[in-house]
Amino acid sequence: MTCANATPYQVKLLYSTYTRIIEFDFDTSSVTVLLELGSSYVFAIDYDYQNRYIYFPRYNYHDIVRFAYPSNNTTLQTVVQSLSYPTGIAVDSANDHIYWIDYYGNQLSRCNLDGSNVTVLSTFIHPWVIRLDVTNRWMYIVEQSTGILKSRFDLSDRRTITNFTSTPVYCMDIDTEENRLYWINYDGDMKSCKDDGSDVKTILSTNISRDYLAISVVGSYIYYANDNQLLMVNKSHGSKLTVLHNDTSRIVSIFVLNSKGILMTIHNHL
């Protein structure tokens, strides 16, 4: 079974290392360097399907930037500057917003897609990841050593839905089709639960303890990184792994573009 056949709903996968943002092509299994970052971790990537921009925070450069995608021009546009150490990011195109986590400030902030109207929304306990369910208007935030919080976009109805008992978490994603969350803890256990925190399951165990930093769930598959390996596993079976690519550097974030969203934006721009 080829990667192309295994991923009928996806067209491209982007991932970051310490120095680069790279595009992986499922059809050819080839990789293309989109950006040389210098020296800055990028712990999250998200996409504005409506306006076709990739957004990401640069941890060591203390800012959030964007570039047009797909495009032959990957010139960076600065969106927000003078942050502490931003980690998580999430785009809400429908309401012209981006949200991000400023790790050392323990803050969740928001601004418009162009960087205007920056607002600090709330503080958390060592937050790292933010993901949005735009359709149902929920946000999910990983407090790395505490658990996963769920809140309305206006921060009402805020509650912890999953507690981490003894091992920290640095990556999480939402499967909006089946309303489930997926994460990997430091012990190497990939876990899943319903979006209310119930029905916790272990999908697989790597049996290797380390900081797992990258996971993305789209369609029937989970994409994740185990150090420098880019892997894929069926979210239902969780047994047979496919190694998509071996990079020379550690992979610290993954974002899989949904082909339905890409086709919709292309149609809207015609």
XYZ file of C-alpha atoms in Angstrom:
270
model
C 0.000 0.000 0.000
C 1.551 3.304 -1.028
C 1.474 6.498 0.967
C -0.641 8.128 -1.715
C -3.333 5.473 -1.408
C -3.060 5.508 2.352
C -3.782 9.207 2.597
C -6.694 9.987 0.252
C -7.757 13.130 2.134
C -4.384 14.855 2.329
C -2.218 16.622 -0.204
C 0.776 17.958 1.695
C 2.426 17.644 5.069
C 4.625 20.351 6.567
C 7.032 19.780 9.422
C 9.687 21.809 11.176
C 13.130 21.093 12.569
C 15.362 23.437 14.540
C 16.499 25.225 11.382
C 13.932 24.520 8.655
C 10.309 24.190 7.581
C 9.985 21.293 5.169
C 7.236 20.021 2.876
C 6.646 16.285 2.492
C 4.853 15.076 -0.632
C 2.796 11.908 -0.127
C 2.700 11.096 -3.841
C 6.478 11.047 -4.322
C 7.724 10.668 -0.712
C 10.043 13.578 -1.482
C 10.866 16.518 0.779
C 11.332 20.166 -0.147
C 12.823 22.808 2.131
C 10.394 25.739 2.144
C 12.222 27.959 4.636
C 15.590 28.194 6.322
C 14.808 29.424 9.832
C 18.281 30.237 11.079
C 18.199 28.898 14.619
C 14.721 28.924 16.085
C 12.387 26.188 17.198
C 8.942 26.159 15.587
C 6.735 24.106 17.895
C 3.481 24.656 15.979
C 2.231 25.367 12.464
C -1.314 26.289 11.441
C -2.999 27.343 8.220
C -5.440 30.066 7.245
C -7.439 28.185 4.599
C -9.477 31.253 3.726
C -6.571 33.582 2.901
C -3.966 30.861 2.273
C -1.226 31.718 4.763
C 0.920 29.463 6.905
C 1.342 30.895 10.425
C 3.976 29.825 12.939
C 5.690 31.159 16.096
C 9.488 31.392 16.253
C 10.443 30.420 19.783
C 13.934 31.921 19.853
C 13.075 34.985 17.757
C 10.113 35.871 20.002
C 7.658 36.504 17.182
C 4.898 35.094 14.965
C 5.313 35.153 11.192
C 3.424 33.992 8.113
C 3.975 33.246 4.438
C 1.671 32.581 1.485
C 1.065 28.888 0.709
C 0.878 27.404 -1.823
C 3.151 29.938 -3.506
C 6.568 30.222 -5.084
C 7.233 33.177 -2.794
C 7.923 32.182 0.823
C 8.878 35.673 1.986
C 8.063 35.987 5.679
C 5.683 38.640 6.963
C 5.975 39.528 10.646
C 2.618 39.361 12.432
C 3.491 39.855 16.129
C 6.798 40.828 17.764
C 8.297 41.216 21.250
C 6.882 37.997 22.678
C 8.630 35.920 25.327
C 8.833 32.347 24.011
C 5.775 31.463 21.879
C 4.989 27.769 21.405
C 1.415 26.876 20.380
C -0.612 28.638 17.694
C -4.117 28.231 16.243
C -5.913 30.048 13.425
C -9.597 31.003 13.444
C -10.094 32.282 9.874
C -13.846 32.615 10.289
C -13.402 35.317 12.912
C -10.125 36.844 11.649
C -8.159 35.678 14.703
C -5.017 33.836 15.659
C -4.418 32.518 19.178
C -1.047 31.651 20.655
C 0.674 30.440 23.803
C 3.504 32.508 25.280
C 5.242 29.849 27.354
C 7.374 31.849 29.796
C 4.550 34.293 30.416
C 2.081 31.388 30.873
C -0.291 33.420 28.719
C -2.895 32.819 26.053
C -3.177 35.755 23.648
C -5.143 36.640 20.543
C -4.877 39.111 17.675
C -6.320 39.692 14.233
C -4.828 37.774 11.309
C -2.796 40.836 10.324
C -1.344 41.203 13.844
C -3.539 44.093 14.988
C -5.524 44.254 18.242
C -3.226 42.091 20.386
C -5.035 40.999 23.558
C -3.875 38.849 26.484
C -6.830 36.605 27.268
C -5.787 34.524 30.266
C -2.995 32.788 32.144
C -2.471 29.066 32.621
C -0.081 26.660 34.361
C 2.808 25.988 31.959
C 0.678 25.966 28.781
C 2.229 24.581 25.597
C -0.349 23.597 22.945
C -3.558 25.223 21.726
C -6.008 23.668 19.277
C -9.370 25.023 18.103
C -12.606 23.329 17.157
C -13.863 26.286 15.133
C -17.139 24.633 14.118
C -18.285 23.958 17.678
C -16.457 26.991 19.158
C -14.237 25.160 21.654
C -10.557 25.652 22.400
C -8.299 23.012 23.930
C -5.098 23.896 25.786
C -2.403 21.525 27.019
C -0.871 22.437 30.362
C 2.193 20.280 29.945
C 2.361 18.686 33.406
C -1.267 19.121 34.472
C -3.779 18.125 31.797
C -5.921 19.297 28.905
C -8.336 22.196 29.426
C -11.437 22.876 27.372
C -12.992 26.326 27.102
C -15.322 28.406 25.012
C -13.610 31.029 22.855
C -14.670 33.736 25.330
C -13.073 31.614 28.127
C -16.436 30.715 29.640
C -17.222 27.121 30.620
C -13.515 26.498 31.272
C -12.661 23.097 32.732
C -10.001 20.390 32.814
C -11.136 17.326 30.896
C -8.027 15.114 31.180
C -5.367 14.977 33.899
C -1.762 13.906 33.301
C -0.834 11.709 36.228
C 2.967 11.720 36.181
C 4.410 12.436 32.758
C 4.371 15.694 30.729
C 2.796 16.238 27.296
C 4.073 18.561 24.557
C 1.850 17.675 21.610
C -1.885 17.233 21.004
C -4.327 17.423 18.117
C -8.075 17.240 17.537
C -9.882 14.854 15.228
C -12.866 17.074 14.456
C -14.554 14.381 12.358
C -14.858 11.987 15.299
C -14.600 14.563 18.114
C -11.548 13.010 19.753
C -8.246 14.311 21.078
C -4.873 12.628 20.529
C -1.600 13.200 22.402
C 1.716 11.525 23.243
C 3.180 11.667 26.735
C 6.837 11.621 27.774
C 6.713 7.854 28.371
C 5.899 7.327 24.670
C 2.229 6.436 25.132
C -0.041 7.760 22.380
C -3.445 8.305 23.934
C -6.884 9.389 22.802
C -10.130 10.475 24.435
C -13.480 11.945 23.481
C -13.629 15.734 23.455
C -15.314 15.684 26.870
C -12.406 13.723 28.379
C -14.176 10.346 28.526
C -13.213 7.055 26.865
C -9.433 7.381 27.308
C -7.567 4.831 25.187
C -3.929 4.005 24.495
C -3.361 3.803 20.726
C 0.247 2.636 20.869
C 3.370 2.757 23.010
C 6.822 3.527 21.648
C 8.475 2.355 24.893
C 10.944 5.234 24.523
C 10.860 8.097 27.026
C 11.478 11.533 25.495
C 9.694 14.797 24.737
C 7.301 14.036 21.864
C 6.693 17.355 20.156
C 4.722 16.709 16.968
C 1.379 15.117 16.137
C -1.331 15.782 13.536
C -4.586 13.878 12.951
C -6.465 14.132 9.647
C -8.827 11.611 8.071
C -8.024 8.047 9.107
C -4.415 8.646 10.084
C -2.217 9.993 12.839
C 1.068 11.584 11.814
C 3.719 12.019 14.475
C 7.442 12.358 15.057
C 9.702 10.093 17.060
C 12.853 12.201 17.235
C 13.944 12.490 13.560
C 11.433 9.969 12.180
C 8.189 11.053 10.516
C 5.611 8.289 10.995
C 2.016 7.467 10.120
C -0.418 5.086 11.817
C -4.086 4.277 11.309
C -5.977 5.881 14.189
C -8.319 2.898 14.483
C -5.746 0.128 14.538
C -2.685 1.722 16.092
C -0.431 -1.209 15.291
C 1.228 -1.115 11.872
C 3.460 1.945 11.552
C 4.598 3.491 8.284
C 7.860 5.422 8.321
C 7.297 8.266 5.873
C 10.696 9.915 6.168
C 13.912 9.968 8.164
C 15.235 13.473 8.618
C 18.742 14.356 9.696
C 17.371 16.573 12.495
C 14.759 16.277 15.201
C 11.191 17.022 14.061
C 9.426 19.441 16.421
C 6.075 20.143 14.736
C 3.801 18.657 12.053
C 0.877 20.084 10.139
C -1.088 18.115 7.532
C -3.123 20.189 5.101
C -6.626 18.936 4.458
C -7.217 18.679 0.703
C -10.895 19.581 1.144
C -9.891 22.880 2.682
C -7.289 23.559 -0.006
C -9.737 22.842 -2.817
C -12.355 25.048 -1.158
C -9.998 28.009 -0.933
C -8.817 27.581 -4.501
C -12.436 27.530 -5.655
C -13.217 30.628 -3.588
C -10.294 32.504 -5.140
C -11.286 31.716 -8.741
